[in-house]
PDB file of C-alpha atoms in Angstrom:
ATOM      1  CA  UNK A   1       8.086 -49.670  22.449  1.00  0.00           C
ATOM      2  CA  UNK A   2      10.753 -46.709  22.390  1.00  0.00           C
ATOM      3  CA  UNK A   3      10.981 -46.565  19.112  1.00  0.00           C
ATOM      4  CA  UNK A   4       6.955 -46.492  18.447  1.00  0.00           C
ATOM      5  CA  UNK A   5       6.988 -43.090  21.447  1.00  0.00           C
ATOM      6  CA  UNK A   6       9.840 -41.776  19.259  1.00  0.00           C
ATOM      7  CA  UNK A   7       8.558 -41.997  16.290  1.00  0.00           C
ATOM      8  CA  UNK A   8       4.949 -40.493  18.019  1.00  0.00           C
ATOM      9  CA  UNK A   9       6.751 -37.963  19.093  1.00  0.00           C
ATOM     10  CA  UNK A  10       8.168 -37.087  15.508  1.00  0.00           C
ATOM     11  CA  UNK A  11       5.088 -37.043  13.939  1.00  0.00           C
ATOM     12  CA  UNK A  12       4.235 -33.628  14.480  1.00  0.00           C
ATOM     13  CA  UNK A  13       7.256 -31.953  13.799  1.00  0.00           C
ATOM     14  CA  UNK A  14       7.362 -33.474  10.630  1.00  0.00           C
ATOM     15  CA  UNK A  15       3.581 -32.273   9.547  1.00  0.00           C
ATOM     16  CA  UNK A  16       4.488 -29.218  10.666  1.00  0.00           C
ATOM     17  CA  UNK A  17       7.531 -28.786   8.506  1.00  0.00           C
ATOM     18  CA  UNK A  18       4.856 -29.706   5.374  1.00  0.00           C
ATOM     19  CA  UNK A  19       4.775 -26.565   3.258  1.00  0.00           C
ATOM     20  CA  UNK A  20       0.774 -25.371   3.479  1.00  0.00           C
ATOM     21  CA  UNK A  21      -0.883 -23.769   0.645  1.00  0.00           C
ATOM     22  CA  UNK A  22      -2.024 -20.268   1.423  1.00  0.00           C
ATOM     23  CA  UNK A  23      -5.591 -19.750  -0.324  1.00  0.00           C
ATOM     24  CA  UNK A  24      -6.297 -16.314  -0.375  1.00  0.00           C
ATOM     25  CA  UNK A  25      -4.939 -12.674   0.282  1.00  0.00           C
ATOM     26  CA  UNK A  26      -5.508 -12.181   3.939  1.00  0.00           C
ATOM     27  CA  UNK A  27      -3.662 -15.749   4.666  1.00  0.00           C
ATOM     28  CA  UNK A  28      -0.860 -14.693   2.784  1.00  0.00           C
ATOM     29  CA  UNK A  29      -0.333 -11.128   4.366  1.00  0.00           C
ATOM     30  CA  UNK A  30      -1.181 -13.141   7.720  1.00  0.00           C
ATOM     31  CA  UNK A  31       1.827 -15.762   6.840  1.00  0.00           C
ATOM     32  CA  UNK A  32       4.124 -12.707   5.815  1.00  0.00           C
ATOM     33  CA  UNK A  33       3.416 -10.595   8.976  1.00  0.00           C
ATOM     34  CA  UNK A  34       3.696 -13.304  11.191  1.00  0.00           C
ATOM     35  CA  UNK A  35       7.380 -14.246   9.791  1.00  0.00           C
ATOM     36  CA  UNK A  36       6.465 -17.222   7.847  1.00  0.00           C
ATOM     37  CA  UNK A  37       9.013 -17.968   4.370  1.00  0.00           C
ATOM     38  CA  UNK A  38       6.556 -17.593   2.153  1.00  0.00           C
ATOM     39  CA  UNK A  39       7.061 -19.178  -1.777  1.00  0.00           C
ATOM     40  CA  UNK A  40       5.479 -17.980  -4.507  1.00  0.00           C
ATOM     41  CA  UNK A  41       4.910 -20.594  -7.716  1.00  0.00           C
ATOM     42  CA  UNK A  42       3.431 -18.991 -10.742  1.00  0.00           C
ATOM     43  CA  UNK A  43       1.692 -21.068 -13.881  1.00  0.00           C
ATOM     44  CA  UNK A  44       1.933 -18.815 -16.610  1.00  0.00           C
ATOM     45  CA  UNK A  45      -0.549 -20.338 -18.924  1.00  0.00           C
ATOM     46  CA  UNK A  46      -3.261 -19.941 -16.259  1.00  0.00           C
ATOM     47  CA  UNK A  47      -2.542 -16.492 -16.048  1.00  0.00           C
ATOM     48  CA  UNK A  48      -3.816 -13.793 -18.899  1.00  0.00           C
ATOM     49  CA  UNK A  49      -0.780 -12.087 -20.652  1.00  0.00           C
ATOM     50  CA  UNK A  50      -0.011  -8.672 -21.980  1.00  0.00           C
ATOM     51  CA  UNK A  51       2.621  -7.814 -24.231  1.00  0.00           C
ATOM     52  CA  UNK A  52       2.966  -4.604 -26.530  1.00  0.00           C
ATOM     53  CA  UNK A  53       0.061  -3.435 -24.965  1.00  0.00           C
ATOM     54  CA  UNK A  54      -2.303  -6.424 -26.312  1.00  0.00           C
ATOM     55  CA  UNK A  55      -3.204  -9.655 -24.905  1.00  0.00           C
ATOM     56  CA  UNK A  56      -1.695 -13.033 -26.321  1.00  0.00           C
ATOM     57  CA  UNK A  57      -1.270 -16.316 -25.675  1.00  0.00           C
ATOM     58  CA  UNK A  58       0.439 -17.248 -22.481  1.00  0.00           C
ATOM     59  CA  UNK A  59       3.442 -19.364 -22.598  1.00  0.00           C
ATOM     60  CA  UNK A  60       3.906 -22.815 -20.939  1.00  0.00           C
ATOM     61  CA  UNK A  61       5.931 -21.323 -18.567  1.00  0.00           C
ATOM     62  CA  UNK A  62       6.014 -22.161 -14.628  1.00  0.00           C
ATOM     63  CA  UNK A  63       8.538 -20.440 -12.503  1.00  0.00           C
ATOM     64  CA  UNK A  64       8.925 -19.161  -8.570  1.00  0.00           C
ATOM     65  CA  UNK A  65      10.198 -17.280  -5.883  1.00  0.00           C
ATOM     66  CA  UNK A  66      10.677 -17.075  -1.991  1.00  0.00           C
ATOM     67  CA  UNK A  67       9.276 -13.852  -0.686  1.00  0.00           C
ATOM     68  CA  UNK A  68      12.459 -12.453   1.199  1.00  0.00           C
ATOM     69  CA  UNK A  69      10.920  -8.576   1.011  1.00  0.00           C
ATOM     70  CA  UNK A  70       7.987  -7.302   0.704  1.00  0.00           C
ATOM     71  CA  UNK A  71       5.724  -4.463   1.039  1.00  0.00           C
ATOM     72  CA  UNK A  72       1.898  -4.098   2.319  1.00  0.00           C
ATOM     73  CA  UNK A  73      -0.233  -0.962   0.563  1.00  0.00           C
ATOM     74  CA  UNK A  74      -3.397  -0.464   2.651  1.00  0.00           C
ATOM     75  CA  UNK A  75      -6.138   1.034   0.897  1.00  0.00           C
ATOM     76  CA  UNK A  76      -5.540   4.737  -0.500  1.00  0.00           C
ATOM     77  CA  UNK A  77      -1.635   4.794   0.911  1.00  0.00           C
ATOM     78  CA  UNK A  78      -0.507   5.272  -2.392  1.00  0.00           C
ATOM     79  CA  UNK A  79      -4.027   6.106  -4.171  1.00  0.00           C
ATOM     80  CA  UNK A  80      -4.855   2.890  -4.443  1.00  0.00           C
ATOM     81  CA  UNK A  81      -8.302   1.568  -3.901  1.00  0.00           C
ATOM     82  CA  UNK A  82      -7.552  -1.442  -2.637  1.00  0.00           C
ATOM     83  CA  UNK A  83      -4.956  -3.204  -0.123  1.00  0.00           C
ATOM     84  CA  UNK A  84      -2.299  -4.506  -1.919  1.00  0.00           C
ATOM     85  CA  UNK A  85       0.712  -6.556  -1.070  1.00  0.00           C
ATOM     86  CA  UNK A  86       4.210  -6.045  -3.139  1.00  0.00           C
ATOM     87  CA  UNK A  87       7.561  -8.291  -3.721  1.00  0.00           C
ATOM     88  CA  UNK A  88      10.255  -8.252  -6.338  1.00  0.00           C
ATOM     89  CA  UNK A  89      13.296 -10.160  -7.076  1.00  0.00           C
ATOM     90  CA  UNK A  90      15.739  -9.834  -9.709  1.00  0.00           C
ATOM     91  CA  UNK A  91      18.537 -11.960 -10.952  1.00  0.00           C
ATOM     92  CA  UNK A  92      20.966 -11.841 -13.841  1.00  0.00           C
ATOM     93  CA  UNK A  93      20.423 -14.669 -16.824  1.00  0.00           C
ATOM     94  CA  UNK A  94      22.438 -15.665 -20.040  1.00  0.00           C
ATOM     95  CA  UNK A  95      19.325 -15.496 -22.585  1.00  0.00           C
ATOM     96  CA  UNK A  96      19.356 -17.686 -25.678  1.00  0.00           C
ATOM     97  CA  UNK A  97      18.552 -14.376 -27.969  1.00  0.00           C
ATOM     98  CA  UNK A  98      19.234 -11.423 -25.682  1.00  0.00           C
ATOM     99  CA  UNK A  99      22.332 -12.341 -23.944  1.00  0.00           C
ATOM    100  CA  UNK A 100      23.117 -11.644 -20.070  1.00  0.00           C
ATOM    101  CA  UNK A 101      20.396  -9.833 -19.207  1.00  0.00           C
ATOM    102  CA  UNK A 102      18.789  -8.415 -15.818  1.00  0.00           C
ATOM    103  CA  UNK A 103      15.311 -10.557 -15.297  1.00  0.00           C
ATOM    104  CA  UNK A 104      12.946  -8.383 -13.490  1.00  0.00           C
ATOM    105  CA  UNK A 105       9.788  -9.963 -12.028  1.00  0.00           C
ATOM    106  CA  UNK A 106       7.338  -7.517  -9.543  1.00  0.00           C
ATOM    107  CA  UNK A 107       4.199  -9.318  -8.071  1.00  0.00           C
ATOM    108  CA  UNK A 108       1.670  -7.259  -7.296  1.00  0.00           C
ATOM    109  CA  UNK A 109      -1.266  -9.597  -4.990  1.00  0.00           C
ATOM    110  CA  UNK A 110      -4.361  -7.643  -4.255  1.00  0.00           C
ATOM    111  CA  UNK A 111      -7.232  -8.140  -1.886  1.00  0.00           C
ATOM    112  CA  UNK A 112      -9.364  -8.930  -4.001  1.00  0.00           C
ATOM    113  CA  UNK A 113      -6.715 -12.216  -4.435  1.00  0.00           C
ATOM    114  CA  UNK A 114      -5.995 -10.836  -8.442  1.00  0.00           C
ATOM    115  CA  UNK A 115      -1.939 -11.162  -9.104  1.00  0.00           C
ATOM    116  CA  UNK A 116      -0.187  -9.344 -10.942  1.00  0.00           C
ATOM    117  CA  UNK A 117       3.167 -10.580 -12.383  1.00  0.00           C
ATOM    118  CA  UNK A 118       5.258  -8.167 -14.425  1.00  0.00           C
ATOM    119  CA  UNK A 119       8.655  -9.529 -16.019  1.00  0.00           C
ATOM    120  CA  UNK A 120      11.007  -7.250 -17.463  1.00  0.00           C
ATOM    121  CA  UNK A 121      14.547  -8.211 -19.444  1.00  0.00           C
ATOM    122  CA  UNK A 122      17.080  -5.058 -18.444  1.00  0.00           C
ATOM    123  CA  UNK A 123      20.235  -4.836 -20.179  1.00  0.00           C
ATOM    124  CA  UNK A 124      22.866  -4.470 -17.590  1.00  0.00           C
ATOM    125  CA  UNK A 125      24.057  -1.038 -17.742  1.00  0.00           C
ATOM    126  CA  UNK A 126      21.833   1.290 -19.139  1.00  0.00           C
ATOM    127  CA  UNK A 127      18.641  -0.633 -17.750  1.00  0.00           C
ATOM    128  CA  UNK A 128      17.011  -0.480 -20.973  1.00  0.00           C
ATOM    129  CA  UNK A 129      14.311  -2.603 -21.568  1.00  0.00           C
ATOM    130  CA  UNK A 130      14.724  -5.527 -23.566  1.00  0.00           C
ATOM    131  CA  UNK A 131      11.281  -7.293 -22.756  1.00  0.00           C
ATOM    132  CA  UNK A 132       8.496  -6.440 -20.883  1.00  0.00           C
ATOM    133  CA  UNK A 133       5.084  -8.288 -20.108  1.00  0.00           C
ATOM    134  CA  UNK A 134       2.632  -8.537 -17.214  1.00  0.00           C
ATOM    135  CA  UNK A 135       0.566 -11.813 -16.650  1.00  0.00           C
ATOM    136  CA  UNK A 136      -2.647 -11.352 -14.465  1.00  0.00           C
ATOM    137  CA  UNK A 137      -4.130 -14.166 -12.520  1.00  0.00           C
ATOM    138  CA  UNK A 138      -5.872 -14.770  -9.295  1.00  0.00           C
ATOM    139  CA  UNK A 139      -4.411 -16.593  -6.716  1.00  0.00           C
ATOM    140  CA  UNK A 140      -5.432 -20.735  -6.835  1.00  0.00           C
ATOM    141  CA  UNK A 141      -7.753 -22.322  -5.083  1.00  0.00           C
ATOM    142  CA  UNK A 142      -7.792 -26.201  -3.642  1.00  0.00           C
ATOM    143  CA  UNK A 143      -9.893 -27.109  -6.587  1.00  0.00           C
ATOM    144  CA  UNK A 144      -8.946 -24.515  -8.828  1.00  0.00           C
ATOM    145  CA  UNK A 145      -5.324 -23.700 -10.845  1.00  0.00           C
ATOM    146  CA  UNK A 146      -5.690 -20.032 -11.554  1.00  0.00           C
ATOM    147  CA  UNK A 147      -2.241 -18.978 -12.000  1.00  0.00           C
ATOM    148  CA  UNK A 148      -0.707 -18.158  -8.279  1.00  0.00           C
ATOM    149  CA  UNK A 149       0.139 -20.328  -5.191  1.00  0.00           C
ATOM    150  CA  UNK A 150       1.490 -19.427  -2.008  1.00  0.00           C
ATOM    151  CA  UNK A 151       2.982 -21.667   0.246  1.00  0.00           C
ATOM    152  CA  UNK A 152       4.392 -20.728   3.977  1.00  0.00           C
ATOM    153  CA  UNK A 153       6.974 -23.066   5.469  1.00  0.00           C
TER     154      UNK A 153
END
């Protein structure tokens, strides 16, 4: 009988520690301003890449991030029509072809729940830039993979 309270009792806390999917822009800032970790997970080939300036096919590429700073852009702060939230993170990698390299990635999530993912290769040093391609998206839905999820924990 103790051990069927204690486990009761554990229940919750253990739901509760469940990472839940965030489904749309005002969830997300919510999660953030509230002081939620919040991860990002991004599925590349959902998303709609540019490269050189033209569109091509997206890799099969997933890859993610914890939010650990951020920014939030209301409308016309920074002549921008619409609210906008802002994160970055980069890291150094050993590329295959390029070397060690600086890897770059700014996420751009807008009201309107469109992402914006822009990756950049930066040789250490002079910064210059190496690679550089944005991949736009929405943010997913339950039913629907369409390129960014959110998850607060």
């Amino acid at each position: 009988m103790k051990s069927l309270l204690t486990l009761l009792l554990l229940i919750p806390a253990f739901l509760s520690a469940q990472p839940q999917q965030l489904f749309d822009f005002q969830e997300l800032l919510t999660a953030l301003e509230q002081g939620y970790r919040v991860a990002a997970r991004f599925d590349y080939e959902q998303c709609e890449l540019i490269t050189d300036g033209k569109k091509v096919k997206s890799p099969a590429i997933r890859g993610g991030m914890d939010i650990s700073c951020y920014e939030f852009f209301d409308s016309m702060s920074v002549n921008n029509p619409l609210p906008y939230l802002s994160f970055s993170e980069t890291v150094l990698i050993n590329h295959p072809r390029h070397g060690f390299v600086h890897n770059y990635v700014r996420v751009r999530v807008y009201s309107d729940n469109r992402v914006e993912i822009r990756a950049m290769y930066l040789t250490p040093g002079t910064m210059g830039i190496v690679m550089d391609e944005t991949f736009k998206g929405r943010i997913s839905m339950l039913t629907q993979e369409m390129g960014a999820k959110f998850f607060k924990k």
